[in-house]
Structures are given as structure tokens and as C-alpha cells.
Coordinates of C-alpha atoms and ligand atoms in Angstrom, one line a residue:
Chain A
M1 CA 88.2 109.9 95.6
S2 CA 86.8 106.1 94.6
N3 CA 89.6 106.8 91.1
F4 CA 92.2 107.8 94.3
F5 CA 91.5 104.1 96.3
K6 CA 92.0 102.6 93.2
A7 CA 94.5 103.3 90.8
S8 CA 97.9 102.3 92.0
I9 CA 99.2 106.0 92.9
G10 CA 96.8 106.3 95.2
R11 CA 98.1 103.5 96.6
K12 CA 102.0 104.9 96.3
V13 CA 100.4 107.9 97.8
L14 CA 100.1 106.4 100.5
V15 CA 102.8 104.2 101.2
G16 CA 105.1 107.5 100.7
L17 CA 102.8 109.3 103.6
S18 CA 102.6 106.8 106.1
G19 CA 106.9 106.7 105.3
L20 CA 107.1 109.9 106.2
F21 CA 105.2 109.9 108.9
L22 CA 106.8 107.4 110.5
F23 CA 110.4 109.1 108.7
S24 CA 109.8 112.1 111.4
F25 CA 108.5 109.6 114.1
I26 CA 112.3 107.9 114.1
L27 CA 113.4 111.3 113.8
V28 CA 112.3 112.2 117.6
H29 CA 112.9 108.6 118.8
L30 CA 116.6 109.7 118.5
T31 CA 116.0 112.5 119.1
V32 CA 114.4 110.7 123.2
N33 CA 117.4 108.1 122.5
L34 CA 120.3 110.8 122.9
F35 CA 118.8 111.3 126.2
L36 CA 120.8 107.9 127.4
L37 CA 123.6 110.0 126.7
A38 CA 123.3 112.0 128.8
G39 CA 122.9 110.4 131.9
Q40 CA 120.2 108.5 134.0
E41 CA 117.9 111.5 135.3
S42 CA 117.9 113.4 131.9
Y43 CA 117.0 109.5 130.0
N44 CA 114.7 108.9 132.7
I45 CA 112.1 111.9 133.2
A46 CA 112.6 112.4 129.3
T47 CA 110.7 108.5 129.0
H48 CA 108.6 109.9 131.7
F49 CA 107.3 112.5 129.5
M50 CA 106.7 110.7 126.3
T51 CA 105.1 107.9 128.6
T52 CA 103.0 109.8 130.7
N53 CA 102.0 113.9 128.0
P54 CA 98.8 113.2 126.8
V55 CA 99.3 114.5 123.7
I56 CA 102.1 112.1 123.0
Q57 CA 99.8 109.5 124.3
T58 CA 97.1 110.3 121.1
I59 CA 99.6 110.8 118.5
E60 CA 101.2 106.7 120.4
P61 CA 97.3 104.9 118.7
I62 CA 97.4 107.1 115.3
L63 CA 101.3 105.6 114.6
A64 CA 100.3 102.5 115.4
V65 CA 98.0 103.1 111.8
G66 CA 100.7 104.9 110.3
F67 CA 102.5 101.4 110.8
I68 CA 99.8 98.9 109.6
L69 CA 98.8 101.7 106.7
H70 CA 102.7 101.7 105.5
I71 CA 102.8 97.6 105.7
A72 CA 99.3 96.3 104.0
Y73 CA 100.4 98.9 101.2
S74 CA 103.9 97.8 100.6
V75 CA 102.5 94.8 101.4
W76 CA 99.7 94.7 98.5
L77 CA 102.4 97.0 96.1
T78 CA 104.8 93.8 95.8
F79 CA 102.0 91.7 95.4
L80 CA 101.2 92.9 93.1
N81 CA 104.1 94.2 91.2
Q82 CA 105.4 91.0 90.9
K83 CA 102.7 89.7 88.6
T84 CA 104.0 91.8 86.6
R85 CA 105.7 89.9 84.4
P86 CA 104.9 86.2 85.0
Q87 CA 109.0 85.1 82.5
K88 CA 111.7 86.6 83.3
F89 CA 114.4 88.2 81.9
L90 CA 117.4 85.3 81.6
K91 CA 120.4 88.1 83.0
V92 CA 119.5 91.4 85.2
D93 CA 121.9 93.4 85.0
Q94 CA 120.1 96.8 87.5
S95 CA 123.6 97.8 88.8
K96 CA 124.1 100.7 86.6
S97 CA 121.1 102.0 86.2
S98 CA 119.6 101.5 89.9
T99 CA 120.4 101.6 94.2
W100 CA 120.8 98.4 95.4
A101 CA 118.1 100.0 98.4
S102 CA 116.5 101.0 96.0
R103 CA 115.5 97.5 94.3
N104 CA 115.6 95.6 98.4
M105 CA 113.2 98.0 99.9
F106 CA 110.4 94.5 100.3
V107 CA 113.1 93.0 102.0
L108 CA 114.8 95.9 103.6
G109 CA 111.0 96.2 105.0
G110 CA 111.1 92.8 106.2
L111 CA 114.7 92.8 108.0
I112 CA 112.8 95.9 109.7
F113 CA 109.5 94.1 110.8
V114 CA 111.1 91.8 112.4
F115 CA 113.5 94.3 114.4
L116 CA 110.4 96.1 115.6
I117 CA 109.2 92.5 116.7
I118 CA 112.4 92.2 119.0
H119 CA 112.8 96.0 119.3
I120 CA 109.1 96.0 120.3
S121 CA 109.2 93.2 123.1
N122 CA 112.4 93.6 124.9
F123 CA 111.5 97.3 125.7
W124 CA 108.5 98.6 124.4
Y125 CA 106.3 95.8 126.0
K126 CA 108.7 95.9 129.1
L127 CA 108.6 99.2 129.6
N128 CA 105.0 99.4 129.7
F129 CA 103.2 96.0 130.7
T130 CA 105.8 94.2 133.4
E131 CA 107.0 95.4 136.7
I132 CA 110.8 97.3 136.8
G133 CA 112.5 99.2 138.7
Y134 CA 111.7 102.6 139.8
I135 CA 113.7 105.4 140.6
E136 CA 113.3 109.3 142.4
H137 CA 114.0 112.2 139.9
G138 CA 113.3 115.9 141.2
G139 CA 110.9 114.1 144.3
E140 CA 108.9 112.4 141.0
M141 CA 108.8 108.2 141.3
M142 CA 109.6 107.6 137.5
K143 CA 110.2 103.8 135.8
D144 CA 113.8 103.3 136.0
A145 CA 114.2 102.9 132.0
Y146 CA 118.0 104.0 132.4
T147 CA 118.8 100.4 133.9
M148 CA 116.2 98.8 131.7
V149 CA 118.2 99.7 128.5
A150 CA 121.6 99.2 130.1
S151 CA 121.1 96.2 130.8
S152 CA 120.2 95.8 127.6
F153 CA 122.6 96.9 125.2
A154 CA 124.7 95.2 128.1
I155 CA 124.4 92.1 125.8
W156 CA 126.7 91.7 123.5
W157 CA 124.2 89.6 120.8
Y158 CA 121.6 91.9 121.8
V159 CA 123.3 95.0 120.4
V160 CA 124.5 93.4 117.3
I161 CA 120.6 92.5 116.2
Y162 CA 120.4 96.1 117.0
V163 CA 122.9 97.7 115.4
A164 CA 122.4 96.3 112.4
G165 CA 117.8 96.9 112.4
A166 CA 119.8 100.5 112.5
V167 CA 121.5 99.9 109.6
L168 CA 118.5 98.7 107.6
L169 CA 116.6 100.9 108.7
G170 CA 119.3 103.5 107.0
F171 CA 119.2 101.9 103.7
H172 CA 115.5 102.0 103.7
L173 CA 115.2 105.7 104.7
N174 CA 118.1 106.6 102.6
H175 CA 115.4 105.1 99.4
G176 CA 112.2 105.7 101.5
F177 CA 112.2 109.1 101.7
Q178 CA 113.2 110.9 98.4
S179 CA 111.4 108.3 96.9
A180 CA 108.2 109.5 99.2
F181 CA 108.8 113.1 97.8
Q182 CA 109.0 112.5 94.4
T183 CA 105.8 110.6 95.1
I184 CA 103.4 112.6 95.9
G185 CA 104.7 115.0 93.1
L186 CA 106.7 117.3 96.0
S187 CA 109.5 117.3 93.5
N188 CA 111.2 118.3 90.2
E189 CA 114.5 117.8 88.3
I190 CA 116.7 120.9 91.4
W191 CA 114.2 119.7 94.3
R192 CA 115.2 115.5 93.8
K193 CA 118.5 116.3 94.0
R194 CA 118.1 118.4 97.4
W195 CA 115.5 114.8 98.9
T196 CA 118.3 113.3 98.3
V197 CA 121.1 114.6 100.0
I198 CA 119.2 115.3 102.6
G199 CA 117.6 111.8 102.3
N200 CA 122.0 110.8 102.4
F201 CA 122.1 112.7 106.0
L202 CA 119.3 111.8 108.0
S203 CA 119.5 107.8 107.5
I204 CA 123.1 107.8 108.0
V205 CA 122.5 110.5 111.1
I206 CA 119.4 108.4 112.3
A207 CA 121.9 104.1 111.7
A208 CA 125.3 106.4 113.4
G209 CA 122.3 107.6 116.2
F210 CA 120.9 104.4 117.3
S211 CA 124.3 102.8 116.8
I212 CA 126.1 104.6 118.5
I213 CA 124.5 104.8 121.8
A214 CA 123.9 100.9 121.6
L215 CA 127.7 100.4 121.1
Y216 CA 128.5 103.1 123.7
F217 CA 126.7 101.5 126.6
L218 CA 128.1 97.8 125.8
I219 CA 131.7 99.7 125.2
K220 CA 130.9 100.4 128.7
H221 CA 130.1 98.0 130.5
L222 CA 133.3 96.0 128.6
I223 CA 135.4 98.2 131.0
S224 CA 133.6 98.1 132.9
Chain B
M1 CA 135.8 88.6 66.0
N2 CA 134.5 85.9 67.3
L3 CA 131.2 86.0 70.0
T4 CA 129.0 83.5 71.9
L5 CA 125.8 84.4 71.3
K6 CA 122.3 83.4 73.7
I7 CA 119.6 84.5 72.0
W8 CA 115.0 84.2 72.1
R9 CA 113.7 81.6 69.8
Q10 CA 110.1 81.7 69.8
K11 CA 107.6 80.6 66.9
N12 CA 104.7 82.4 68.1
A13 CA 103.2 84.2 70.5
N14 CA 101.6 81.2 72.2
S15 CA 104.7 78.8 71.3
K16 CA 106.8 78.3 75.2
G17 CA 110.1 79.4 73.4
A18 CA 114.1 79.3 74.4
F19 CA 117.3 80.2 74.5
V20 CA 119.0 79.4 71.3
T21 CA 123.1 79.9 71.0
Y22 CA 124.8 80.7 68.4
N23 CA 128.6 81.2 67.7
L24 CA 129.5 83.3 65.6
E25 CA 132.7 83.3 63.2
G26 CA 133.5 87.3 61.8
A27 CA 132.3 89.9 63.2
S28 CA 133.5 92.8 63.1
Q29 CA 134.1 95.6 65.5
E30 CA 132.8 98.1 62.5
M31 CA 130.0 97.1 62.8
S32 CA 126.7 98.2 64.3
F33 CA 124.5 96.4 66.9
L34 CA 122.0 95.5 64.5
E35 CA 124.3 94.2 61.7
M36 CA 125.1 92.3 64.0
L37 CA 122.0 90.2 63.8
D38 CA 122.3 91.4 60.2
Y39 CA 124.5 88.9 60.0
L40 CA 123.7 86.2 62.1
N41 CA 121.0 86.3 60.0
S42 CA 123.9 86.2 56.7
T43 CA 124.8 82.9 58.2
L44 CA 121.4 81.0 59.4
I45 CA 119.6 81.8 56.1
G46 CA 122.8 80.1 54.1
K47 CA 122.4 77.1 56.2
G48 CA 118.9 77.1 55.7
E49 CA 118.0 77.9 58.8
E50 CA 114.7 80.3 59.9
P51 CA 116.7 84.1 60.9
I52 CA 116.1 85.4 63.8
A53 CA 112.9 88.1 63.6
F54 CA 114.2 91.7 65.1
E55 CA 111.7 95.0 65.2
H56 CA 114.0 98.1 63.7
D57 CA 113.2 100.7 60.9
C58 CA 115.1 103.9 61.6
R59 CA 118.7 102.9 62.6
E60 CA 119.3 106.0 63.7
G61 CA 117.4 106.6 67.5
I62 CA 114.2 107.8 65.9
C63 CA 111.6 105.3 65.8
G64 CA 111.6 103.3 69.3
S65 CA 111.3 100.5 66.6
C66 CA 115.0 98.6 67.9
S67 CA 114.3 96.7 71.2
L68 CA 117.0 94.7 72.7
Y69 CA 117.1 93.3 76.3
I70 CA 121.2 92.6 75.7
N71 CA 123.0 91.3 78.9
G72 CA 120.8 92.5 81.6
R73 CA 120.2 96.8 80.0
A74 CA 117.1 97.6 77.6
H75 CA 119.2 99.6 74.6
G76 CA 122.3 97.3 75.8
Q77 CA 125.2 98.9 77.6
D78 CA 125.0 102.7 77.1
S79 CA 122.6 104.3 79.2
K80 CA 120.5 107.3 76.9
S81 CA 120.8 105.4 73.6
A82 CA 118.8 103.1 71.3
T83 CA 119.4 99.5 70.9
C84 CA 120.4 100.9 66.8
E85 CA 123.2 103.2 68.6
L86 CA 124.8 100.7 70.4
R87 CA 127.7 99.4 69.0
M88 CA 130.0 96.6 68.1
S89 CA 133.3 98.0 69.6
R90 CA 131.4 98.1 72.8
Y91 CA 132.8 94.1 72.6
K92 CA 135.8 91.7 72.1
D93 CA 136.4 88.7 70.7
G94 CA 135.2 85.9 72.6
D95 CA 132.8 87.7 74.0
T96 CA 128.8 86.3 75.5
I97 CA 126.0 88.6 74.9
V98 CA 122.2 87.4 75.3
I99 CA 119.3 88.8 73.8
E100 CA 116.2 88.4 75.3
P101 CA 113.3 90.9 74.1
W102 CA 111.6 93.2 76.0
R103 CA 109.5 90.8 79.1
S104 CA 106.4 92.3 80.6
K105 CA 103.3 90.9 80.9
A106 CA 101.7 94.1 78.8
F107 CA 103.6 93.1 76.2
P108 CA 103.6 88.9 75.4
V109 CA 107.0 87.4 72.5
I110 CA 105.0 87.3 69.4
K111 CA 107.4 86.2 67.5
D112 CA 111.7 85.6 68.9
L113 CA 112.8 88.9 69.8
I114 CA 109.7 90.7 69.1
V115 CA 106.8 92.1 71.4
D116 CA 103.4 93.8 70.5
R117 CA 103.7 97.2 72.4
S118 CA 100.0 98.0 71.6
A119 CA 99.3 98.2 75.7
F120 CA 101.4 101.6 75.0
E121 CA 98.6 102.4 72.0
K122 CA 96.2 101.3 73.9
I123 CA 97.6 103.9 76.7
L124 CA 97.7 106.6 74.5
E125 CA 94.1 106.4 73.8
A126 CA 92.9 106.9 77.1
G127 CA 94.7 110.2 77.1
G128 CA 97.0 111.0 75.4
F129 CA 95.5 113.3 73.0
I130 CA 93.4 117.1 73.4
S131 CA 90.1 117.0 72.8
A132 CA 89.9 120.8 73.2
N133 CA 88.8 122.8 70.5
T134 CA 91.2 124.7 69.0
G135 CA 89.2 126.7 66.5
A136 CA 90.8 128.0 64.0
A137 CA 94.9 129.2 64.2
P138 CA 94.7 132.5 66.5
E139 CA 97.8 135.3 66.1
A140 CA 100.9 134.0 67.7
N141 CA 101.0 136.6 70.4
S142 CA 98.1 135.9 71.9
I143 CA 98.8 132.3 73.7
P144 CA 102.0 133.6 75.2
V145 CA 104.0 130.4 76.1
P146 CA 107.3 130.1 78.6
R147 CA 109.6 129.8 77.4
E148 CA 110.5 127.1 80.2
H149 CA 107.6 125.0 79.6
A150 CA 107.4 125.2 76.0
D151 CA 111.3 123.9 76.4
K152 CA 110.4 121.3 79.3
S153 CA 107.1 120.2 76.9
F154 CA 109.8 119.6 73.6
D155 CA 111.7 117.3 76.0
A156 CA 109.4 115.0 77.5
A157 CA 108.2 114.6 73.6
S158 CA 110.9 112.8 72.4
C159 CA 109.8 110.2 74.1
I160 CA 110.5 107.6 70.7
G161 CA 107.7 105.2 72.7
C162 CA 110.3 102.4 72.8
G163 CA 109.3 100.0 75.5
A164 CA 112.4 100.5 77.3
C165 CA 111.7 102.5 80.5
V166 CA 109.0 99.1 81.1
S167 CA 112.0 96.6 80.3
A168 CA 114.6 98.4 82.8
C169 CA 111.6 98.2 86.1
K170 CA 111.9 95.5 88.5
N171 CA 107.9 96.2 88.6
A172 CA 106.7 96.1 84.7
S173 CA 105.8 100.0 85.5
A174 CA 104.4 102.8 82.5
Q175 CA 105.3 105.1 83.6
L176 CA 108.2 106.9 82.4
F177 CA 106.1 106.7 79.4
I178 CA 103.0 107.9 80.8
A179 CA 105.0 111.1 82.1
S180 CA 106.6 112.4 78.9
K181 CA 103.2 112.3 77.3
V182 CA 101.3 113.9 80.0
S183 CA 103.8 115.9 80.6
Q184 CA 104.4 116.7 76.8
L185 CA 100.9 117.6 76.7
A186 CA 100.2 120.1 80.6
L187 CA 102.6 121.6 79.7
L188 CA 101.0 123.9 76.1
P189 CA 97.4 126.0 76.5
Q190 CA 95.8 124.0 74.9
G191 CA 97.2 120.5 77.1
R192 CA 97.1 122.6 80.0
V193 CA 93.4 122.2 80.1
E194 CA 92.7 117.9 80.2
A195 CA 96.1 117.2 82.1
K196 CA 94.4 116.3 85.4
L197 CA 92.2 114.0 83.7
R198 CA 94.6 112.6 80.3
A199 CA 97.2 111.5 84.2
R200 CA 93.8 109.8 86.1
N201 CA 92.3 108.3 82.4
M202 CA 96.1 107.0 81.4
I203 CA 96.7 105.7 84.8
A204 CA 93.5 103.7 85.6
K205 CA 94.8 102.1 81.4
A206 CA 98.0 100.8 82.6
D207 CA 96.8 99.4 85.8
E208 CA 94.4 97.5 84.1
L209 CA 96.9 96.2 81.4
G210 CA 99.3 95.1 83.9
F211 CA 101.7 97.5 84.1
G212 CA 103.3 97.3 87.7
S213 CA 103.6 100.4 89.9
C214 CA 106.3 103.2 90.0
T215 CA 108.8 102.4 93.1
N216 CA 111.3 104.8 92.1
T217 CA 114.4 103.0 91.8
G218 CA 114.7 105.6 88.4
A219 CA 116.6 102.6 86.1
C220 CA 114.1 103.7 83.5
E221 CA 115.2 107.8 83.7
I222 CA 118.8 105.8 82.6
E223 CA 118.1 103.4 80.4
C224 CA 116.0 106.0 78.7
P225 CA 117.8 106.3 75.3
K226 CA 116.0 110.2 75.6
G227 CA 117.1 110.7 78.7
I228 CA 113.0 111.0 79.7
S229 CA 113.5 113.3 82.9
L230 CA 112.2 111.3 86.5
A231 CA 110.4 114.8 87.4
H232 CA 108.0 114.1 85.1
I233 CA 106.7 111.9 87.2
A234 CA 106.7 113.3 89.7
R235 CA 104.0 116.5 87.9
L236 CA 102.4 112.6 86.3
N237 CA 101.7 112.7 90.0
R238 CA 101.1 115.8 90.8
E239 CA 97.9 116.0 88.1
F240 CA 96.9 112.7 89.1
L241 CA 96.8 113.9 93.5
K242 CA 94.7 116.9 91.7
A243 CA 92.4 114.6 89.2
T244 CA 91.6 113.2 92.2
L245 CA 91.4 114.1 95.9
Ligands
SF4_301 S1 110.0 107.6 78.1 FE1 112.3 106.6 77.4 S2 112.8 104.2 77.3 FE2 110.6 104.8 77.6 S3 109.3 104.2 75.5 FE3 109.4 106.9 75.7 S4 111.5 106.8 74.8 FE4 111.6 104.7 75.4
FES302 S1 115.7 101.5 65.2 FE1 115.0 103.5 65.1 S2 115.1 103.9 67.3 FE2 116.5 102.3 67.0

């Protein structure tokens, strides 16, 4: 076991597994966001469920651990990989041999992290730690998260940041998805193609899904 | 045709090295890339200058000694081919060509375009062998090997140890090289026995020698003159996980 943590592949496996865990969280997140399109009551009930359900509440700290593992190990690996070529090549052309996203995972990850901070302080923090309005749905009082979101998405520059975050995330996941399966060894000639196709599809769904919701609210605000 | 060549010159392992620009007249499109360099060297010798040192041997893509990073790509612009297989017909009159040695911490430059690749030998010494005692040759039919395994093992065995994978990789990882050795042996009955340990020990050695870790960009597979598949890296990862967990 100690050999696992000492070796480069062991660290990579931790990045890959935590990445896949975060990927599944993103899918759940998008699903909850889709309730925004169904209207105020649906979304508020969905948010109420997410913030009060005991199972979800236990998963939240695990999610934080997932983020920390993923970030810490990627930073460490990238730092080590920076030292492997002290004398750089004068001319490098990797455009024919690899995708742009695959070569820029660290930069993409860093930008997503910045977005994450903005997003957490703007949404999660407000929802959990500030006094936002309450509303009654089906005889139960709950936080009116819908109005809070709608007012954020009425600000054009916030939507710009949000859409940029979603697109960056899409690129990151586009490489990350198939890469994670390769790292944990669940890949071969055929499955690599399959993971790539599935990853391409899901990363587009994720980038487009989050973006469309934000744009929907902005447009709704602009025409009303 | 006339060419502008920007070539890395370095006296020895301890000196600093720099690019020198040569204007070469009279190269022909019929030449191979290495013949073009031979021709350049003959003009340098004619002028009393020291010829450029570069490695080559078979000049038919089987020995793995030629190792040039040409215009930003390992073994030049053609995918899945070695430097010696590159023809000057791929260039035109007036082109500028940047020629560099493999660059990575684990492959130090010895002179000009020649690097020391003994780090690969050290990785092989750490596990790229079979120590299982196989005794006298048994009756061939008593150890059946599935056709698929034999083919994949053979594909992996076609690695010529050139080091292009390390150069093509943004992390200077030797994963494709290691994977080819691990797969070649793990897929055959005698090698299967030590497959896990082999993966673990070879990875540990590569880490120690200063090779980077793989981030699955896939550049190695494209630049590898033998087209060694990334699927072998997935197998290496599996063997590593079996050995350590
Ligand atoms: S895997 Fe390919 S690129 Fe790497 S050393 Fe072997 S033949 Fe060369
Ligand atoms: S000289 Fe032998 S492979 Fe190129």
C-alpha cells in the first residue's frame, strides 16, 4: 500500500478517482439546476430537499474532501512534472499529437477553481449563511432560492462569468473523463474510443446545460 | 534546394550549448533527412569545422538510435515514423528547420544532438526481464497462448527504445516505453508470473530517474515510430494497481 502512495501512478489514480467522483456531483448539480426551468416551486422544493436531506448532508463533507484531494494531488503532480525538462525545447508543436484541453488541464483547473470561489460565495454561502426570503410551497415554509438565483442571473456580467465557467468545465471534463478511466486501468483499444465518445457527449451536455439555464434567466429578465 | 537549419550544438555534457544557424545550399528532395545532415557535415568538414554529432545506425526504422526533435515534433512531422524514415521531399526550397536533441532531465545531452538514453536501460534492469525458471523447452502444445495475446505482445515488443515518447510528452514521461515492456511480457505465460512486480519496480525506477508522470495527452502514441498503443499504458496501470493495493 505504501508503494501505491509513493509512486507517480498512485497519485494519478487519486486524481482520477476524485475527478470521477466530482464528475458525478456535477451531473447531480446539473439535474437540480434543471428544476429552475420547471419554475419557482419545483426548484425551491428541490433545493429544500438538497439542503435538508440527511443523506445529502452527509455527502457534502465527502464532496469537500473530493475537491481537496483532486486539487492537492493535481497541484503536486504538476509541480513534479514541471521539473522533468529543465532545458525546454525551442520549438514545440503538439497540436497534431494531442488535444488542447489535454495539454492545459492545470490552467483549466485553476480557472475553474477561481470560478468555484466566486460561485460558492455567491450562491452556496448566501443560501446557507445569510438571511434570504422564505416562501410557502405545499404548506411548508422554505427558502426562496429561486428568486435569489433569478436575481443573480439578471446581472449580465455574472451570466458571462457563469457561462465562461461552464465552458471551461466542459473542456476540463472532456479530457478528464476518458483520462480517468485510462489511469485506473479500465480502458483498452475499444473502451478508450467509447469513453472518449461518452466524455465528449457529457461534457457538451454539462457546458451547454449550465449555460442555457443562466442565459434563459437573463433573456427572461431583459424582455420582461 | 536551399535550407536554413537551426541546429543545437553542444561540446559535451558539461558545456552550455546553443543554436547555430546554417544556410545549406544544394540539398536535394531525393535525400533522406539524415543524408541531408550527412551532406551538411561534409560541407562543414570541407570548411575545417567540426561536424554535427547525431545518432543513427540502421536507417530503416528498426534500431531506435536516430533521435531528433525536428520543428517541434519527435522524429519530425510524420506520425508513426522514425527520423531515418523522414524524406527531404517533405520540405521545400527556402524552408527553415529547427533540429534539437531529445530534451528531458533523464536524457542528458552528451554532444550536439546525441543524448544519453541509459535511463531506459536502468528501467529495464529494474524489471524488464523474466526470472521465472522455465527449464528445458517444453512440448509446444502444453502451453497454449491465445492468438490475441500473442499478437498484442508482439505489437508491444516492436518498441525500439528510441525515446520519442518521452520527448513528445509534455511531462517527459516514459510511460509508453515502460508499458510496452510490461505488456510484451505480461501477455505471455512465462512473463505473466512476475507481471505485477515488474510494473511496480519499473515505475518506481522511472520516478527515481526523473521521468514525469503520464497525464494521458496521447502525444506519445502519435509520435512513436512503432505506433505503440495507449492501451498498453492502461494495462501497465492495471498491473501497478494489482501490485500495490
Ligand atoms: S514506445 Fe515508441 S516512442 Fe517510446 S521508446 Fe518505444 S518505440 Fe520509441
Ligand atoms: S537509424 Fe535505426 S531507427 Fe532510425
